[in-house]
Amino acid sequence: MHGVQGKVLEIGFGIGLNLPFYSKDFVEVHAVDVNPKMTPKALQQIQEVPFPVQHHVLSGESLPMEDESFDFVVSTFTLCSIAKVHQAVQEIWRVLRTGGRFCFLEHGRSPDSKVASW
Ligand SMILES: C[S@@+](CC[C@H](N)C(=O)[O-])C[C@H]1O[C@@H](n2cnc3c(N)ncnc32)[C@H](O)[C@@H]1O
């Protein structure tokens, strides 16, 4: 997460596995995940870090955050699981400030046909 700093929105936060990789002195994270079952473990992870993290059970497809309100949006292995991915990307674009950056990690289609169709 090198270089990610300021006000950060993480979409598809899960149980917060990315938290240890943020630069702790320069970051404020707003964590979004649609699945409330992730919340208890996510809140445990949040307790472990020395920077502010706000956790929200929300869909990345429809965010209540203001336009241009984030320096960075982060997502890892999440876009592949969002049903209306174009809508989510539009929302990411909307909430990023001018010059802000979207940092994402995704996998490609598996060469195994069974896995690919799954
Ligand atoms: C494969 S997990 C990745 C979790 C985490 N980013 C990581 O790398 O460990 C995908 C996550 O995206 C969340 N997710 C799926 N659809 C979503 C949506 N529409 N909005 C927000 N989060 C969503 C799931 O609940 C899940 O926690």
Tab-separated table of N, CA and C and ligand atoms in Angstrom:
chain	number	residue	atom	x	y	z
A	1	MET	N	0.839	-1.211	0.000
A	1	MET	CA	0.000	0.000	0.000
A	1	MET	C	0.873	1.259	0.000
A	2	HIS	N	2.069	1.104	-0.539
A	2	HIS	CA	3.034	2.205	-0.562
A	2	HIS	C	2.449	3.419	-1.288
A	3	GLY	N	2.533	4.579	-0.661
A	3	GLY	CA	2.066	5.809	-1.307
A	3	GLY	C	0.597	6.109	-1.100
A	4	VAL	N	-0.147	5.168	-0.551
A	4	VAL	CA	-1.572	5.412	-0.294
A	4	VAL	C	-1.678	6.183	1.015
A	5	GLN	N	-2.199	7.405	0.946
A	5	GLN	CA	-2.284	8.199	2.166
A	5	GLN	C	-3.436	9.194	2.073
A	6	GLY	N	-3.703	9.867	3.184
A	6	GLY	CA	-4.810	10.811	3.229
A	6	GLY	C	-6.107	10.082	3.523
A	7	LYS	N	-7.181	10.581	2.947
A	7	LYS	CA	-8.495	9.987	3.189
A	7	LYS	C	-8.716	8.880	2.150
A	8	VAL	N	-8.871	7.660	2.670
A	8	VAL	CA	-8.897	6.477	1.800
A	8	VAL	C	-10.224	5.754	1.962
A	9	LEU	N	-10.832	5.371	0.844
A	9	LEU	CA	-12.021	4.530	0.868
A	9	LEU	C	-11.616	3.144	0.393
A	10	GLU	N	-11.864	2.131	1.238
A	10	GLU	CA	-11.600	0.754	0.788
A	10	GLU	C	-12.923	0.049	0.549
A	11	ILE	N	-13.105	-0.411	-0.680
A	11	ILE	CA	-14.348	-1.094	-1.083
A	11	ILE	C	-14.128	-2.604	-1.016
A	12	GLY	N	-15.053	-3.313	-0.365
A	12	GLY	CA	-14.886	-4.765	-0.212
A	12	GLY	C	-13.833	-5.052	0.833
A	13	PHE	N	-13.986	-4.418	1.979
A	13	PHE	CA	-12.996	-4.454	3.067
A	13	PHE	C	-12.826	-5.868	3.628
A	14	GLY	N	-13.865	-6.673	3.541
A	14	GLY	CA	-13.780	-8.038	4.088
A	14	GLY	C	-13.502	-7.996	5.578
A	15	ILE	N	-12.510	-8.779	6.006
A	15	ILE	CA	-12.152	-8.786	7.434
A	15	ILE	C	-10.955	-7.881	7.708
A	16	GLY	N	-10.604	-7.061	6.732
A	16	GLY	CA	-9.578	-6.040	6.978
A	16	GLY	C	-8.149	-6.508	6.789
A	17	LEU	N	-7.943	-7.456	5.891
A	17	LEU	CA	-6.588	-8.009	5.716
A	17	LEU	C	-5.584	-6.987	5.182
A	18	ASN	N	-6.072	-5.908	4.567
A	18	ASN	CA	-5.135	-4.898	4.036
A	18	ASN	C	-4.661	-3.897	5.092
A	19	LEU	N	-5.338	-3.857	6.215
A	19	LEU	CA	-5.042	-2.797	7.199
A	19	LEU	C	-3.566	-2.699	7.607
A	20	PRO	N	-2.870	-3.835	7.852
A	20	PRO	CA	-1.476	-3.716	8.306
A	20	PRO	C	-0.555	-3.083	7.269
A	21	PHE	N	-1.025	-2.956	6.037
A	21	PHE	CA	-0.148	-2.468	4.972
A	21	PHE	C	-0.288	-0.972	4.698
A	22	TYR	N	-1.208	-0.304	5.387
A	22	TYR	CA	-1.328	1.152	5.211
A	22	TYR	C	-0.222	1.846	5.993
A	23	SER	N	0.174	3.037	5.502
A	23	SER	CA	1.212	3.790	6.226
A	23	SER	C	0.537	4.503	7.391
A	24	LYS	N	0.846	4.019	8.589
A	24	LYS	CA	0.014	4.334	9.758
A	24	LYS	C	-0.020	5.807	10.148
A	25	ASP	N	0.968	6.580	9.759
A	25	ASP	CA	1.005	7.973	10.198
A	25	ASP	C	0.213	8.918	9.315
A	26	PHE	N	-0.195	8.467	8.147
A	26	PHE	CA	-0.738	9.419	7.178
A	26	PHE	C	-2.063	8.991	6.588
A	27	VAL	N	-2.822	8.190	7.319
A	27	VAL	CA	-3.990	7.626	6.665
A	27	VAL	C	-5.231	7.647	7.551
A	28	GLU	N	-6.361	7.844	6.889
A	28	GLU	CA	-7.680	7.728	7.539
A	28	GLU	C	-8.507	6.865	6.584
A	29	VAL	N	-8.952	5.710	7.078
A	29	VAL	CA	-9.598	4.745	6.184
A	29	VAL	C	-11.102	4.685	6.453
A	30	HIS	N	-11.879	4.699	5.362
A	30	HIS	CA	-13.317	4.456	5.420
A	30	HIS	C	-13.535	3.124	4.721
A	31	ALA	N	-13.962	2.134	5.506
A	31	ALA	CA	-14.040	0.759	5.022
A	31	ALA	C	-15.484	0.415	4.699
A	32	VAL	N	-15.701	-0.138	3.499
A	32	VAL	CA	-17.055	-0.483	3.059
A	32	VAL	C	-17.100	-1.960	2.677
A	33	ASP	N	-18.077	-2.671	3.226
A	33	ASP	CA	-18.334	-4.040	2.749
A	33	ASP	C	-19.834	-4.294	2.827
A	34	VAL	N	-20.343	-5.003	1.823
A	34	VAL	CA	-21.793	-5.230	1.744
A	34	VAL	C	-22.240	-6.350	2.690
A	35	ASN	N	-21.310	-7.181	3.116
A	35	ASN	CA	-21.678	-8.374	3.870
A	35	ASN	C	-21.508	-8.157	5.379
A	36	PRO	N	-22.629	-8.063	6.112
A	36	PRO	CA	-22.519	-7.785	7.551
A	36	PRO	C	-21.833	-8.901	8.334
A	37	LYS	N	-21.747	-10.107	7.734
A	37	LYS	CA	-21.066	-11.208	8.442
A	37	LYS	C	-19.572	-10.934	8.601
A	38	MET	N	-19.044	-10.034	7.783
A	38	MET	CA	-17.620	-9.691	7.874
A	38	MET	C	-17.349	-8.748	9.054
A	39	THR	N	-18.393	-8.087	9.533
A	39	THR	CA	-18.197	-6.971	10.465
A	39	THR	C	-17.471	-7.347	11.759
A	40	PRO	N	-17.857	-8.428	12.468
A	40	PRO	CA	-17.190	-8.689	13.754
A	40	PRO	C	-15.673	-8.837	13.621
A	41	LYS	N	-15.227	-9.609	12.629
A	41	LYS	CA	-13.768	-9.794	12.463
A	41	LYS	C	-13.119	-8.504	11.980
A	42	ALA	N	-13.840	-7.758	11.127
A	42	ALA	CA	-13.296	-6.481	10.642
A	42	ALA	C	-13.074	-5.532	11.817
A	43	LEU	N	-14.030	-5.481	12.725
A	43	LEU	CA	-13.902	-4.568	13.872
A	43	LEU	C	-12.740	-4.980	14.770
A	44	GLN	N	-12.513	-6.299	14.866
A	44	GLN	CA	-11.340	-6.774	15.644
A	44	GLN	C	-10.044	-6.282	15.012
A	45	GLN	N	-9.964	-6.402	13.697
A	45	GLN	CA	-8.750	-5.952	12.981
A	45	GLN	C	-8.542	-4.451	13.168
A	46	ILE	N	-9.665	-3.712	13.122
A	46	ILE	CA	-9.592	-2.253	13.242
A	46	ILE	C	-9.004	-1.844	14.593
A	47	GLN	N	-9.331	-2.643	15.640
A	47	GLN	CA	-8.793	-2.354	16.985
A	47	GLN	C	-7.270	-2.421	17.018
A	48	GLU	N	-6.694	-3.163	16.084
A	48	GLU	CA	-5.248	-3.434	16.115
A	48	GLU	C	-4.398	-2.340	15.477
A	49	VAL	N	-5.039	-1.378	14.783
A	49	VAL	CA	-4.224	-0.387	14.057
A	49	VAL	C	-4.320	0.988	14.724
A	50	PRO	N	-3.252	1.799	14.609
A	50	PRO	CA	-3.205	3.062	15.347
A	50	PRO	C	-3.786	4.251	14.576
A	51	PHE	N	-4.427	4.011	13.459
A	51	PHE	CA	-5.000	5.117	12.691
A	51	PHE	C	-6.525	4.968	12.640
A	52	PRO	N	-7.233	6.081	12.338
A	52	PRO	CA	-8.695	6.006	12.362
A	52	PRO	C	-9.271	5.196	11.198
A	53	VAL	N	-10.209	4.310	11.536
A	53	VAL	CA	-10.913	3.520	10.511
A	53	VAL	C	-12.405	3.569	10.834
A	54	GLN	N	-13.191	4.006	9.872
A	54	GLN	CA	-14.651	3.953	10.024
A	54	GLN	C	-15.166	2.808	9.179
A	55	HIS	N	-15.970	1.950	9.778
A	55	HIS	CA	-16.481	0.778	9.056
A	55	HIS	C	-17.956	0.974	8.708
A	56	HIS	N	-18.315	0.688	7.450
A	56	HIS	CA	-19.696	0.861	6.996
A	56	HIS	C	-20.151	-0.414	6.274
A	57	VAL	N	-21.342	-0.898	6.622
A	57	VAL	CA	-21.938	-1.983	5.838
A	57	VAL	C	-22.748	-1.324	4.722
A	58	LEU	N	-22.176	-1.344	3.529
A	58	LEU	CA	-22.746	-0.637	2.375
A	58	LEU	C	-22.344	-1.358	1.110
A	59	SER	N	-23.095	-1.123	0.045
A	59	SER	CA	-22.680	-1.644	-1.252
A	59	SER	C	-21.854	-0.601	-1.999
A	60	GLY	N	-20.793	-1.054	-2.595
A	60	GLY	CA	-19.955	-0.176	-3.413
A	60	GLY	C	-20.688	0.359	-4.632
A	61	GLU	N	-21.831	-0.244	-4.945
A	61	GLU	CA	-22.600	0.207	-6.114
A	61	GLU	C	-23.385	1.479	-5.835
A	62	SER	N	-23.558	1.810	-4.570
A	62	SER	CA	-24.339	3.003	-4.213
A	62	SER	C	-23.781	3.573	-2.910
A	63	LEU	N	-22.922	4.542	-3.039
A	63	LEU	CA	-22.218	5.086	-1.874
A	63	LEU	C	-22.833	6.412	-1.433
A	64	PRO	N	-22.990	6.606	-0.124
A	64	PRO	CA	-23.544	7.879	0.355
A	64	PRO	C	-22.478	8.974	0.481
A	65	MET	N	-21.227	8.644	0.179
A	65	MET	CA	-20.139	9.610	0.337
A	65	MET	C	-20.257	10.738	-0.691
A	66	GLU	N	-19.746	11.913	-0.272
A	66	GLU	CA	-19.839	13.085	-1.153
A	66	GLU	C	-18.913	12.960	-2.363
A	67	ASP	N	-19.251	13.702	-3.400
A	67	ASP	CA	-18.400	13.770	-4.588
A	67	ASP	C	-17.008	14.256	-4.180
A	68	GLU	N	-16.011	13.743	-4.829
A	68	GLU	CA	-14.622	14.213	-4.683
A	68	GLU	C	-14.171	14.301	-3.223
A	69	SER	N	-14.544	13.294	-2.415
A	69	SER	CA	-14.240	13.378	-0.987
A	69	SER	C	-13.082	12.463	-0.550
A	70	PHE	N	-12.463	11.722	-1.485
A	70	PHE	CA	-11.368	10.810	-1.109
A	70	PHE	C	-10.113	11.042	-1.952
A	71	ASP	N	-8.960	10.852	-1.280
A	71	ASP	CA	-7.677	10.940	-1.992
A	71	ASP	C	-7.373	9.640	-2.738
A	72	PHE	N	-7.766	8.528	-2.130
A	72	PHE	CA	-7.518	7.213	-2.726
A	72	PHE	C	-8.744	6.335	-2.534
A	73	VAL	N	-9.002	5.473	-3.503
A	73	VAL	CA	-9.908	4.338	-3.308
A	73	VAL	C	-9.072	3.083	-3.535
A	74	VAL	N	-9.252	2.115	-2.624
A	74	VAL	CA	-8.506	0.852	-2.685
A	74	VAL	C	-9.506	-0.287	-2.804
A	75	SER	N	-9.202	-1.263	-3.654
A	75	SER	CA	-9.990	-2.494	-3.606
A	75	SER	C	-9.105	-3.659	-4.038
A	76	THR	N	-9.195	-4.766	-3.308
A	76	THR	CA	-8.428	-5.952	-3.676
A	76	THR	C	-9.382	-7.135	-3.801
A	77	PHE	N	-9.391	-7.727	-4.960
A	77	PHE	CA	-10.182	-8.930	-5.244
A	77	PHE	C	-11.662	-8.727	-4.913
A	78	THR	N	-12.166	-7.551	-5.223
A	78	THR	CA	-13.556	-7.216	-4.912
A	78	THR	C	-14.366	-6.951	-6.174
A	79	LEU	N	-13.786	-6.283	-7.155
A	79	LEU	CA	-14.554	-5.936	-8.356
A	79	LEU	C	-15.162	-7.185	-8.990
A	80	CYS	N	-14.433	-8.313	-8.878
A	80	CYS	CA	-14.924	-9.563	-9.481
A	80	CYS	C	-16.183	-10.073	-8.796
A	81	SER	N	-16.464	-9.597	-7.586
A	81	SER	CA	-17.645	-10.110	-6.886
A	81	SER	C	-18.788	-9.093	-6.832
A	82	ILE	N	-18.620	-7.944	-7.467
A	82	ILE	CA	-19.696	-6.944	-7.457
A	82	ILE	C	-20.575	-7.156	-8.692
A	83	ALA	N	-21.877	-7.305	-8.456
A	83	ALA	CA	-22.790	-7.620	-9.561
A	83	ALA	C	-22.802	-6.490	-10.602
A	84	LYS	N	-23.019	-5.252	-10.155
A	84	LYS	CA	-23.078	-4.117	-11.092
A	84	LYS	C	-21.737	-3.377	-11.043
A	85	VAL	N	-20.742	-4.017	-11.621
A	85	VAL	CA	-19.381	-3.497	-11.458
A	85	VAL	C	-19.211	-2.125	-12.130
A	86	HIS	N	-19.911	-1.896	-13.263
A	86	HIS	CA	-19.783	-0.582	-13.919
A	86	HIS	C	-20.300	0.523	-13.011
A	87	GLN	N	-21.395	0.205	-12.327
A	87	GLN	CA	-21.978	1.186	-11.402
A	87	GLN	C	-21.007	1.473	-10.247
A	88	ALA	N	-20.358	0.416	-9.749
A	88	ALA	CA	-19.396	0.597	-8.649
A	88	ALA	C	-18.215	1.458	-9.111
A	89	VAL	N	-17.740	1.215	-10.322
A	89	VAL	CA	-16.605	2.001	-10.819
A	89	VAL	C	-17.018	3.467	-11.010
A	90	GLN	N	-18.259	3.683	-11.444
A	90	GLN	CA	-18.756	5.072	-11.554
A	90	GLN	C	-18.775	5.751	-10.188
A	91	GLU	N	-19.195	4.997	-9.168
A	91	GLU	CA	-19.217	5.546	-7.815
A	91	GLU	C	-17.806	5.855	-7.320
A	92	ILE	N	-16.875	4.978	-7.623
A	92	ILE	CA	-15.475	5.196	-7.232
A	92	ILE	C	-14.964	6.477	-7.887
A	93	TRP	N	-15.253	6.628	-9.163
A	93	TRP	CA	-14.828	7.818	-9.917
A	93	TRP	C	-15.435	9.076	-9.302
A	94	ARG	N	-16.694	8.970	-8.914
A	94	ARG	CA	-17.416	10.128	-8.361
A	94	ARG	C	-16.821	10.591	-7.033
A	95	VAL	N	-16.467	9.626	-6.157
A	95	VAL	CA	-16.016	10.023	-4.814
A	95	VAL	C	-14.531	10.394	-4.767
A	96	LEU	N	-13.789	10.036	-5.827
A	96	LEU	CA	-12.367	10.407	-5.858
A	96	LEU	C	-12.216	11.884	-6.185
A	97	ARG	N	-11.335	12.559	-5.451
A	97	ARG	CA	-11.072	13.963	-5.788
A	97	ARG	C	-10.300	14.023	-7.102
A	98	THR	N	-10.294	15.207	-7.721
A	98	THR	CA	-9.503	15.394	-8.927
A	98	THR	C	-8.042	15.094	-8.600
A	99	GLY	N	-7.433	14.237	-9.359
A	99	GLY	CA	-6.041	13.846	-9.090
A	99	GLY	C	-5.924	12.682	-8.117
A	100	GLY	N	-7.049	12.235	-7.564
A	100	GLY	CA	-7.026	11.076	-6.665
A	100	GLY	C	-6.756	9.802	-7.458
A	101	ARG	N	-6.489	8.709	-6.740
A	101	ARG	CA	-6.102	7.480	-7.437
A	101	ARG	C	-6.900	6.283	-6.945
A	102	PHE	N	-7.209	5.424	-7.897
A	102	PHE	CA	-7.886	4.165	-7.600
A	102	PHE	C	-6.846	3.049	-7.698
A	103	CYS	N	-6.557	2.392	-6.560
A	103	CYS	CA	-5.569	1.316	-6.530
A	103	CYS	C	-6.310	-0.003	-6.366
A	104	PHE	N	-6.184	-0.868	-7.344
A	104	PHE	CA	-6.913	-2.134	-7.242
A	104	PHE	C	-6.042	-3.310	-7.648
A	105	LEU	N	-6.428	-4.448	-7.112
A	105	LEU	CA	-5.762	-5.704	-7.430
A	105	LEU	C	-6.865	-6.676	-7.815
A	106	GLU	N	-6.751	-7.280	-8.984
A	106	GLU	CA	-7.761	-8.251	-9.423
A	106	GLU	C	-7.062	-9.419	-10.094
A	107	HIS	N	-7.780	-10.514	-10.223
A	107	HIS	CA	-7.236	-11.644	-10.959
A	107	HIS	C	-7.845	-11.665	-12.357
A	108	GLY	N	-7.184	-12.346	-13.281
A	108	GLY	CA	-7.749	-12.532	-14.617
A	108	GLY	C	-8.581	-13.802	-14.667
A	109	ARG	N	-9.098	-14.117	-15.845
A	109	ARG	CA	-9.907	-15.322	-16.015
A	109	ARG	C	-9.014	-16.558	-15.896
A	110	SER	N	-9.495	-17.538	-15.146
A	110	SER	CA	-8.704	-18.756	-14.957
A	110	SER	C	-8.565	-19.526	-16.271
A	111	PRO	N	-7.415	-20.155	-16.515
A	111	PRO	CA	-7.280	-21.014	-17.691
A	111	PRO	C	-8.072	-22.324	-17.529
A	112	ASP	N	-8.470	-22.630	-16.302
A	112	ASP	CA	-9.290	-23.819	-16.046
A	112	ASP	C	-10.752	-23.453	-16.320
A	113	SER	N	-11.395	-24.123	-17.290
A	113	SER	CA	-12.736	-23.712	-17.724
A	113	SER	C	-13.775	-23.797	-16.595
A	114	LYS	N	-13.634	-24.802	-15.725
A	114	LYS	CA	-14.605	-24.926	-14.616
A	114	LYS	C	-14.478	-23.729	-13.668
A	115	VAL	N	-13.237	-23.374	-13.346
A	115	VAL	CA	-13.015	-22.232	-12.452
A	115	VAL	C	-13.469	-20.945	-13.144
A	116	ALA	N	-13.187	-20.830	-14.449
A	116	ALA	CA	-13.555	-19.628	-15.196
A	116	ALA	C	-15.069	-19.412	-15.176
A	117	SER	N	-15.839	-20.484	-15.366
A	117	SER	CA	-17.290	-20.293	-15.380
A	117	SER	C	-17.827	-19.993	-13.993
A	118	TRP	N	-17.159	-20.538	-12.960
A	118	TRP	CA	-17.547	-20.221	-11.578
A	118	TRP	C	-17.313	-18.739	-11.332
B	1	LIG	C1	-12.826	-11.900	-2.200
B	1	LIG	S1	-13.318	-10.851	-0.874
B	1	LIG	C2	-11.884	-9.782	-0.739
B	1	LIG	C3	-11.790	-9.137	0.618
B	1	LIG	C4	-10.575	-8.216	0.821
B	1	LIG	N1	-10.607	-7.097	-0.101
B	1	LIG	C5	-9.284	-8.967	0.706
B	1	LIG	O1	-8.538	-8.769	-0.267
B	1	LIG	O2	-9.026	-9.792	1.612
B	1	LIG	C6	-14.514	-9.772	-1.663
B	1	LIG	C7	-15.207	-8.836	-0.681
B	1	LIG	O3	-16.044	-7.942	-1.403
B	1	LIG	C8	-17.258	-7.796	-0.695
B	1	LIG	N2	-18.286	-7.329	-1.639
B	1	LIG	C9	-18.932	-8.055	-2.590
B	1	LIG	N3	-19.808	-7.290	-3.252
B	1	LIG	C10	-19.710	-6.048	-2.721
B	1	LIG	C11	-20.376	-4.807	-2.958
B	1	LIG	N4	-21.324	-4.708	-3.895
B	1	LIG	N5	-20.013	-3.731	-2.227
B	1	LIG	C12	-19.059	-3.834	-1.256
B	1	LIG	N6	-18.419	-4.983	-0.975
B	1	LIG	C13	-18.731	-6.068	-1.686
B	1	LIG	C14	-17.504	-9.175	-0.110
B	1	LIG	O4	-18.422	-9.134	0.975
B	1	LIG	C15	-16.096	-9.574	0.313
B	1	LIG	O5	-15.781	-9.153	1.621
